[in-house]
């Protein structure tokens, strides 16, 4: 309850920012915040002042005055200038964060698939490129299923070493991470509070999301678009690793993959524990199965 | 009692209330259909093959026949109003009858069209259904619904004309006429959109 | 202050009251008089009663939501034990399930918007004010008007009967985005809460359209003799423009609902892409739908809808403020143009709800600019309200207090709108409690306070009785206080990243520290909720035992006050001829500080001042003041 006391300094409540453009976003919020405070104090103050100054007096009489065009025009122009200013300033920032052409070259590329209620993250693996899947080949959508969320083509050799993680992912610090996001079923929203990232992901299309974090550590990912009863629990964790840490981790993963591909064990991704264990092998199994069964 | 006062004066705009309300309502109706058309344009332009294949399966001659039926009924409706204004009860009755024939004819042809679609498994939930036919059934369906909503008052007035008291509210019939012309107009949009504007007719994923 | 006017015109009042009633002495059977009545005043009362009932239902739902958020996993006090087993985690546990939580918040939003604010703002005030304030006997088409009300109760029943479907109420938020709202996980042709939701909203939409077309024609066709468009009170102007928005916006929503219904029930694929992976997938391989398309259609209506929910109250608040500040509206024409501008721009900004939806960011830019521009007319209105208070003679009746609350709360809500209007800022606060705070500051702090103001202001004309002032003030005090305690902290939750529509924030480490605020909010919400009982109590009590109202208790200028204290069918007992604008207070050269529109008399306008030429004899037998 003690928190309640300092709810008024709103800016103090932001979660710590860890992404490069986050700082400017917060700054932008702060500017608008102080502007609003000023405007509110001004307007509300004037109102209170009038209410006190012109409160009812039997001997007083309302002043019959119907308004003045010069005044009207001034207080139309001033806010307009102010607002357009805010708008133009905002736009530059908007372009850097969202415009497709502003997405930087990827140091790390991850394909993300949301589902009720969890997240899959796919990495290209040792060869650094993805095999045929629903992201890079639309026809592969046919193969998407609960067990093969990315619609991966089991015969494509390039896909052999791609690995999938469930409800957690890792990426290096100070690297441009580019995420291609979509979902299996309903709308979800890819929300990294600390990285100031939010983007709805939509079944049937792919979103380009990018960010660049300057701080290592473990953070949380939340789903910010209502997606059913489990919406609140659609939580994932991500870890920003140092360069070396990340490379070490990658090597580990790739080694695991070689082993897995060696003895083609199959455990459905869905069942894979929410730990660091890869669920890549599973995604090999599902051929064009359920998708076609459903129709015709 | 208010009639004693000056409150219930004649409409300021000189347009009778009923007519005014209908005009405004038609504006509303227009927006209703433009919602459909907006969605149609968006999806059509991003799925030419599907829509091309779909519209190539439609029966243009039947639709053309329907167009003539509807335009004709619109004309007879106008004539009926005209005659009712001139107190030519007989003609008014005749033309309203013809309008009804046109309206019913339209529905009959629609049913034929629909039944073939069902035979070809194109209806929602059936195997060959595509987004194009979602639109087909949506738009023509709602349009047919409007036709039915027009027929009901028409029948009522038609009956009235046969009752001994007769019917002489040209304004009311005019309001109905406005609505009927709108239904006609909507068809004039739907017909080309669904049947004629066949986009590039490519493989449809079959 | 009402007392003074009582002393002054008590004698007149009775006469007025009598002949006010004998209009109603038609041979109408009771159910035509009180149930299927075509009298716009009765219909207005019906709207009010229906909507206030729903306010409590929706409010009760909100209190359930609040309990879960403040004390996740703890049983709900009294009610918890008697909840149906499908709502709680285990029978008797008294803890609601996540699924039920989502149903609650969806129904809360839907009810509050479609069954509380719109029926009150457009339905109740539209019906009550328009004919009276333009000095006519009734709507253009009274019977159509009756049906526009009688579509609502069935709609409400259909909505609430989602309770009986095995999936429960609709559970996709009041925005109900597909695919979630398209029932992709149940076999075709199953009726779920969502299906009923769609049917119900279709009826609601039809009801508001029927009302709106009637308003428009009434205002165009039935104004009293001598009343030009620019002699109309701002309330009527606001309602007129709102009605235009309804006629143009609502049908688009209807078309969206129709398409969604087909996806939902017949399993077509307007909004569903191919190869969805769900329990009962139905979107065929050829399903070429686009989920975002629905959002465009939905917001094309629902953003104008938010102005549909505020504009009438802006008009009402203007009238209330002019009357109790005893001052002409500052910049009457500017106010009208501002309303028109808001309405016009309102149709060009819908995309600001979709910055994160994945639509082309280019659109994001355009919508951001248009949205920011729409704040300008709102600014104009705010400044003109302040100008209206300037050099007034302000009386703090409960109506006035609520009107002032409207202005100040709308400023806060509007300013939070500016944050979200800036797309990059919206990245972080979208779908957080910052939005929820905005919603409630504009819809409760704005619309609902405005509605309260309107009720306090026109109750005398509705029931011929005065509302109790002291209880009115108490209601205002508690509501205003609790309202801010409830909803201001939500801004902070939002800034801290607290997502909306979450069942239990505590599973996120970065939200754990917000528990205290959530508790505080919930406690205030309970106070807020129960303080609404004061209003209801006051209304019921005053209907029966309230002081008899004179014709013109507030000494206002607009035409409704020319009608008998409790007007019957036909409204007026006198000819109405309009001689001047609605806001002639403190006219120079008159000993009375107000000058009703219906009173003969010449005046000239010099430098924005109105000067009466010769004092005109007033006909006391009408007790018009
Ligand atoms: C009555 C209802 C109402 C009103 C009037 C408004 C008014 C405004 N709204 Fe709001 N809005 C809602 C109801 C309303 N809104 C609802 C219900 C939602 C949530 C929907 C959902 O569930 O997702 C929403 C959501 C919403 C969003 C989407 C947020 C998101 O989901 O990410 C945005 C974004 O731009 C927005 C913006 C605005 C703006 C710019 C205004 C402007 O009109 C405000 C203009 C007013 C002012 C600016 C203040 C007064 C002016 C002055 C004091 C003058 C001086 C000021 C300056 C010079 C700055 N609103
Ligand atoms: C005018 C509209 C309006 C009004 C008046 C309110 C009123 C309230 N609203 Fe709500 N609200 C919305 C419109 C409105 N709301 C909308 C549109 C949403 C978005 C929905 C969505 O996300 O889809 C929303 C969402 C919303 C949320 C977010 C839910 C979520 O995202 O998780 C919350 C949470 O605190 C909330 C709380 C409240 C509270 C405490 C009140 C209080 O003011 C209520 C006060 C209570 C009453 C007036 C009734 C009092 C009842 C009694 C005294 C009886 C008591 C009986 C029992 C407890 C059994 N509302
Ligand atoms: Cu996924 Cu919410
Ligand atoms: Cu909006």
PDB file of N, CA, C and O in Angstrom, chain C residues 119-161:
ATOM      1  N   UNK C 119     -27.296   3.806 -24.610  1.00  0.00           N
ATOM      2  CA  UNK C 119     -28.722   4.040 -24.323  1.00  0.00           C
ATOM      3  C   UNK C 119     -28.984   5.307 -23.529  1.00  0.00           C
ATOM      4  O   UNK C 119     -29.982   5.987 -23.768  1.00  0.00           O
ATOM      5  N   UNK C 120     -28.072   5.642 -22.597  1.00  0.00           N
ATOM      6  CA  UNK C 120     -28.313   6.865 -21.823  1.00  0.00           C
ATOM      7  C   UNK C 120     -28.031   8.102 -22.662  1.00  0.00           C
ATOM      8  O   UNK C 120     -28.881   8.977 -22.809  1.00  0.00           O
ATOM      9  N   UNK C 121     -26.836   8.144 -23.258  1.00  0.00           N
ATOM     10  CA  UNK C 121     -26.432   9.364 -23.962  1.00  0.00           C
ATOM     11  C   UNK C 121     -27.326   9.614 -25.167  1.00  0.00           C
ATOM     12  O   UNK C 121     -27.951  10.667 -25.291  1.00  0.00           O
ATOM     13  N   UNK C 122     -27.406   8.631 -26.056  1.00  0.00           N
ATOM     14  CA  UNK C 122     -28.188   8.835 -27.276  1.00  0.00           C
ATOM     15  C   UNK C 122     -29.659   8.537 -27.022  1.00  0.00           C
ATOM     16  O   UNK C 122     -30.540   9.329 -27.349  1.00  0.00           O
ATOM     17  N   UNK C 123     -29.944   7.387 -26.400  1.00  0.00           N
ATOM     18  CA  UNK C 123     -31.340   6.966 -26.257  1.00  0.00           C
ATOM     19  C   UNK C 123     -32.133   7.860 -25.329  1.00  0.00           C
ATOM     20  O   UNK C 123     -33.076   8.533 -25.727  1.00  0.00           O
ATOM     21  N   UNK C 124     -31.697   7.939 -24.060  1.00  0.00           N
ATOM     22  CA  UNK C 124     -32.494   8.672 -23.075  1.00  0.00           C
ATOM     23  C   UNK C 124     -32.520  10.159 -23.384  1.00  0.00           C
ATOM     24  O   UNK C 124     -33.574  10.750 -23.614  1.00  0.00           O
ATOM     25  N   UNK C 125     -31.349  10.783 -23.451  1.00  0.00           N
ATOM     26  CA  UNK C 125     -31.355  12.237 -23.642  1.00  0.00           C
ATOM     27  C   UNK C 125     -31.844  12.613 -25.022  1.00  0.00           C
ATOM     28  O   UNK C 125     -32.555  13.600 -25.190  1.00  0.00           O
ATOM     29  N   UNK C 126     -31.495  11.788 -26.008  1.00  0.00           N
ATOM     30  CA  UNK C 126     -32.002  12.075 -27.341  1.00  0.00           C
ATOM     31  C   UNK C 126     -33.521  12.141 -27.341  1.00  0.00           C
ATOM     32  O   UNK C 126     -34.121  13.094 -27.838  1.00  0.00           O
ATOM     33  N   UNK C 127     -34.128  11.146 -26.725  1.00  0.00           N
ATOM     34  CA  UNK C 127     -35.590  11.128 -26.720  1.00  0.00           C
ATOM     35  C   UNK C 127     -36.172  12.233 -25.877  1.00  0.00           C
ATOM     36  O   UNK C 127     -37.118  12.898 -26.273  1.00  0.00           O
ATOM     37  N   UNK C 128     -35.598  12.433 -24.700  1.00  0.00           N
ATOM     38  CA  UNK C 128     -36.224  13.399 -23.803  1.00  0.00           C
ATOM     39  C   UNK C 128     -36.001  14.825 -24.277  1.00  0.00           C
ATOM     40  O   UNK C 128     -36.932  15.628 -24.350  1.00  0.00           O
ATOM     41  N   UNK C 129     -34.774  15.122 -24.661  1.00  0.00           N
ATOM     42  CA  UNK C 129     -34.431  16.529 -24.910  1.00  0.00           C
ATOM     43  C   UNK C 129     -34.911  17.033 -26.257  1.00  0.00           C
ATOM     44  O   UNK C 129     -35.454  18.126 -26.347  1.00  0.00           O
ATOM     45  N   UNK C 130     -34.722  16.233 -27.311  1.00  0.00           N
ATOM     46  CA  UNK C 130     -34.929  16.819 -28.632  1.00  0.00           C
ATOM     47  C   UNK C 130     -36.315  17.431 -28.791  1.00  0.00           C
ATOM     48  O   UNK C 130     -36.435  18.645 -28.982  1.00  0.00           O
ATOM     49  N   UNK C 131     -37.400  16.656 -28.652  1.00  0.00           N
ATOM     50  CA  UNK C 131     -38.697  17.297 -28.906  1.00  0.00           C
ATOM     51  C   UNK C 131     -38.966  18.473 -27.969  1.00  0.00           C
ATOM     52  O   UNK C 131     -39.454  19.521 -28.406  1.00  0.00           O
ATOM     53  N   UNK C 132     -38.603  18.336 -26.685  1.00  0.00           N
ATOM     54  CA  UNK C 132     -38.882  19.426 -25.755  1.00  0.00           C
ATOM     55  C   UNK C 132     -38.058  20.659 -26.080  1.00  0.00           C
ATOM     56  O   UNK C 132     -38.562  21.783 -26.084  1.00  0.00           O
ATOM     57  N   UNK C 133     -36.798  20.455 -26.404  1.00  0.00           N
ATOM     58  CA  UNK C 133     -35.926  21.623 -26.581  1.00  0.00           C
ATOM     59  C   UNK C 133     -36.126  22.310 -27.921  1.00  0.00           C
ATOM     60  O   UNK C 133     -35.704  23.462 -28.083  1.00  0.00           O
ATOM     61  N   UNK C 134     -36.731  21.619 -28.890  1.00  0.00           N
ATOM     62  CA  UNK C 134     -37.044  22.318 -30.135  1.00  0.00           C
ATOM     63  C   UNK C 134     -38.528  22.674 -30.166  1.00  0.00           C
ATOM     64  O   UNK C 134     -39.057  23.090 -31.193  1.00  0.00           O
ATOM     65  N   UNK C 135     -39.193  22.487 -29.047  1.00  0.00           N
ATOM     66  CA  UNK C 135     -40.559  22.965 -28.906  1.00  0.00           C
ATOM     67  C   UNK C 135     -41.555  22.285 -29.812  1.00  0.00           C
ATOM     68  O   UNK C 135     -42.337  22.944 -30.500  1.00  0.00           O
ATOM     69  N   UNK C 136     -41.552  20.960 -29.820  1.00  0.00           N
ATOM     70  CA  UNK C 136     -42.557  20.252 -30.604  1.00  0.00           C
ATOM     71  C   UNK C 136     -43.221  19.187 -29.738  1.00  0.00           C
ATOM     72  O   UNK C 136     -42.827  18.962 -28.603  1.00  0.00           O
ATOM     73  N   UNK C 137     -44.241  18.542 -30.294  1.00  0.00           N
ATOM     74  CA  UNK C 137     -45.047  17.659 -29.446  1.00  0.00           C
ATOM     75  C   UNK C 137     -44.449  16.269 -29.315  1.00  0.00           C
ATOM     76  O   UNK C 137     -44.629  15.613 -28.303  1.00  0.00           O
ATOM     77  N   UNK C 138     -43.752  15.808 -30.336  1.00  0.00           N
ATOM     78  CA  UNK C 138     -43.166  14.469 -30.250  1.00  0.00           C
ATOM     79  C   UNK C 138     -42.209  14.278 -31.406  1.00  0.00           C
ATOM     80  O   UNK C 138     -41.996  15.178 -32.211  1.00  0.00           O
ATOM     81  N   UNK C 139     -41.641  13.070 -31.499  1.00  0.00           N
ATOM     82  CA  UNK C 139     -40.724  12.753 -32.591  1.00  0.00           C
ATOM     83  C   UNK C 139     -41.447  12.750 -33.934  1.00  0.00           C
ATOM     84  O   UNK C 139     -42.679  12.738 -33.993  1.00  0.00           O
ATOM     85  N   UNK C 140     -40.660  12.710 -34.993  1.00  0.00           N
ATOM     86  CA  UNK C 140     -41.253  12.662 -36.331  1.00  0.00           C
ATOM     87  C   UNK C 140     -42.098  11.400 -36.485  1.00  0.00           C
ATOM     88  O   UNK C 140     -43.250  11.452 -36.902  1.00  0.00           O
ATOM     89  N   UNK C 141     -41.520  10.266 -36.137  1.00  0.00           N
ATOM     90  CA  UNK C 141     -42.249   9.000 -36.234  1.00  0.00           C
ATOM     91  C   UNK C 141     -42.256   8.313 -34.874  1.00  0.00           C
ATOM     92  O   UNK C 141     -41.390   7.499 -34.574  1.00  0.00           O
ATOM     93  N   UNK C 142     -43.227   8.637 -34.029  1.00  0.00           N
ATOM     94  CA  UNK C 142     -43.224   8.131 -32.658  1.00  0.00           C
ATOM     95  C   UNK C 142     -43.192   6.608 -32.581  1.00  0.00           C
ATOM     96  O   UNK C 142     -42.495   6.039 -31.739  1.00  0.00           O
ATOM     97  N   UNK C 143     -43.887   5.939 -33.491  1.00  0.00           N
ATOM     98  CA  UNK C 143     -43.943   4.483 -33.360  1.00  0.00           C
ATOM     99  C   UNK C 143     -42.570   3.872 -33.623  1.00  0.00           C
ATOM    100  O   UNK C 143     -42.083   3.040 -32.864  1.00  0.00           O
ATOM    101  N   UNK C 144     -41.895   4.363 -34.660  1.00  0.00           N
ATOM    102  CA  UNK C 144     -40.523   3.903 -34.930  1.00  0.00           C
ATOM    103  C   UNK C 144     -39.663   4.097 -33.690  1.00  0.00           C
ATOM    104  O   UNK C 144     -38.879   3.243 -33.288  1.00  0.00           O
ATOM    105  N   UNK C 145     -39.873   5.228 -33.040  1.00  0.00           N
ATOM    106  CA  UNK C 145     -39.133   5.565 -31.840  1.00  0.00           C
ATOM    107  C   UNK C 145     -39.359   4.509 -30.768  1.00  0.00           C
ATOM    108  O   UNK C 145     -38.426   4.033 -30.121  1.00  0.00           O
ATOM    109  N   UNK C 146     -40.611   4.113 -30.622  1.00  0.00           N
ATOM    110  CA  UNK C 146     -40.930   3.090 -29.628  1.00  0.00           C
ATOM    111  C   UNK C 146     -40.142   1.820 -29.925  1.00  0.00           C
ATOM    112  O   UNK C 146     -39.505   1.255 -29.037  1.00  0.00           O
ATOM    113  N   UNK C 147     -40.121   1.429 -31.194  1.00  0.00           N
ATOM    114  CA  UNK C 147     -39.410   0.179 -31.512  1.00  0.00           C
ATOM    115  C   UNK C 147     -37.932   0.315 -31.257  1.00  0.00           C
ATOM    116  O   UNK C 147     -37.268  -0.640 -30.863  1.00  0.00           O
ATOM    117  N   UNK C 148     -37.398   1.521 -31.451  1.00  0.00           N
ATOM    118  CA  UNK C 148     -35.962   1.647 -31.217  1.00  0.00           C
ATOM    119  C   UNK C 148     -35.655   1.340 -29.760  1.00  0.00           C
ATOM    120  O   UNK C 148     -34.573   0.852 -29.452  1.00  0.00           O
ATOM    121  N   UNK C 149     -36.590   1.588 -28.866  1.00  0.00           N
ATOM    122  CA  UNK C 149     -36.331   1.128 -27.494  1.00  0.00           C
ATOM    123  C   UNK C 149     -36.586  -0.365 -27.368  1.00  0.00           C
ATOM    124  O   UNK C 149     -35.759  -1.100 -26.825  1.00  0.00           O
ATOM    125  N   UNK C 150     -37.686  -0.821 -27.905  1.00  0.00           N
ATOM    126  CA  UNK C 150     -38.080  -2.201 -27.593  1.00  0.00           C
ATOM    127  C   UNK C 150     -37.223  -3.241 -28.277  1.00  0.00           C
ATOM    128  O   UNK C 150     -37.414  -4.436 -28.085  1.00  0.00           O
ATOM    129  N   UNK C 151     -36.244  -2.797 -29.099  1.00  0.00           N
ATOM    130  CA  UNK C 151     -35.255  -3.769 -29.578  1.00  0.00           C
ATOM    131  C   UNK C 151     -34.218  -4.065 -28.498  1.00  0.00           C
ATOM    132  O   UNK C 151     -33.567  -5.104 -28.518  1.00  0.00           O
ATOM    133  N   UNK C 152     -34.072  -3.136 -27.537  1.00  0.00           N
ATOM    134  CA  UNK C 152     -32.983  -3.297 -26.570  1.00  0.00           C
ATOM    135  C   UNK C 152     -33.204  -4.422 -25.568  1.00  0.00           C
ATOM    136  O   UNK C 152     -32.327  -5.251 -25.381  1.00  0.00           O
ATOM    137  N   UNK C 153     -34.372  -4.489 -24.909  1.00  0.00           N
ATOM    138  CA  UNK C 153     -34.531  -5.570 -23.930  1.00  0.00           C
ATOM    139  C   UNK C 153     -34.260  -6.952 -24.501  1.00  0.00           C
ATOM    140  O   UNK C 153     -33.452  -7.709 -23.933  1.00  0.00           O
ATOM    141  N   UNK C 154     -34.845  -7.300 -25.666  1.00  0.00           N
ATOM    142  CA  UNK C 154     -34.484  -8.615 -26.216  1.00  0.00           C
ATOM    143  C   UNK C 154     -32.993  -8.727 -26.469  1.00  0.00           C
ATOM    144  O   UNK C 154     -32.379  -9.756 -26.138  1.00  0.00           O
ATOM    145  N   UNK C 155     -32.373  -7.658 -26.990  1.00  0.00           N
ATOM    146  CA  UNK C 155     -30.924  -7.708 -27.224  1.00  0.00           C
ATOM    147  C   UNK C 155     -30.204  -8.023 -25.921  1.00  0.00           C
ATOM    148  O   UNK C 155     -29.337  -8.893 -25.868  1.00  0.00           O
ATOM    149  N   UNK C 156     -30.604  -7.334 -24.847  1.00  0.00           N
ATOM    150  CA  UNK C 156     -29.972  -7.587 -23.555  1.00  0.00           C
ATOM    151  C   UNK C 156     -30.149  -9.033 -23.124  1.00  0.00           C
ATOM    152  O   UNK C 156     -29.202  -9.690 -22.700  1.00  0.00           O
ATOM    153  N   UNK C 157     -31.363  -9.542 -23.297  1.00  0.00           N
ATOM    154  CA  UNK C 157     -31.622 -10.930 -22.886  1.00  0.00           C
ATOM    155  C   UNK C 157     -30.735 -11.881 -23.680  1.00  0.00           C
ATOM    156  O   UNK C 157     -30.097 -12.771 -23.118  1.00  0.00           O
ATOM    157  N   UNK C 158     -30.669 -11.660 -24.997  1.00  0.00           N
ATOM    158  CA  UNK C 158     -29.845 -12.553 -25.820  1.00  0.00           C
ATOM    159  C   UNK C 158     -28.401 -12.517 -25.326  1.00  0.00           C
ATOM    160  O   UNK C 158     -27.770 -13.544 -25.102  1.00  0.00           O
ATOM    161  N   UNK C 159     -27.910 -11.283 -25.094  1.00  0.00           N
ATOM    162  CA  UNK C 159     -26.532 -11.148 -24.626  1.00  0.00           C
ATOM    163  C   UNK C 159     -26.319 -11.935 -23.337  1.00  0.00           C
ATOM    164  O   UNK C 159     -25.399 -12.736 -23.216  1.00  0.00           O
ATOM    165  N   UNK C 160     -27.205 -11.734 -22.380  1.00  0.00           N
ATOM    166  CA  UNK C 160     -26.992 -12.349 -21.072  1.00  0.00           C
ATOM    167  C   UNK C 160     -27.229 -13.855 -21.119  1.00  0.00           C
ATOM    168  O   UNK C 160     -26.719 -14.597 -20.294  1.00  0.00           O
ATOM    169  N   UNK C 161     -28.010 -14.318 -22.093  1.00  0.00           N
ATOM    170  CA  UNK C 161     -28.303 -15.767 -22.116  1.00  0.00           C
ATOM    171  C   UNK C 161     -27.084 -16.545 -22.599  1.00  0.00           C
ATOM    172  O   UNK C 161     -27.115 -17.776 -22.632  1.00  0.00           O
TER     173      UNK C 161
END
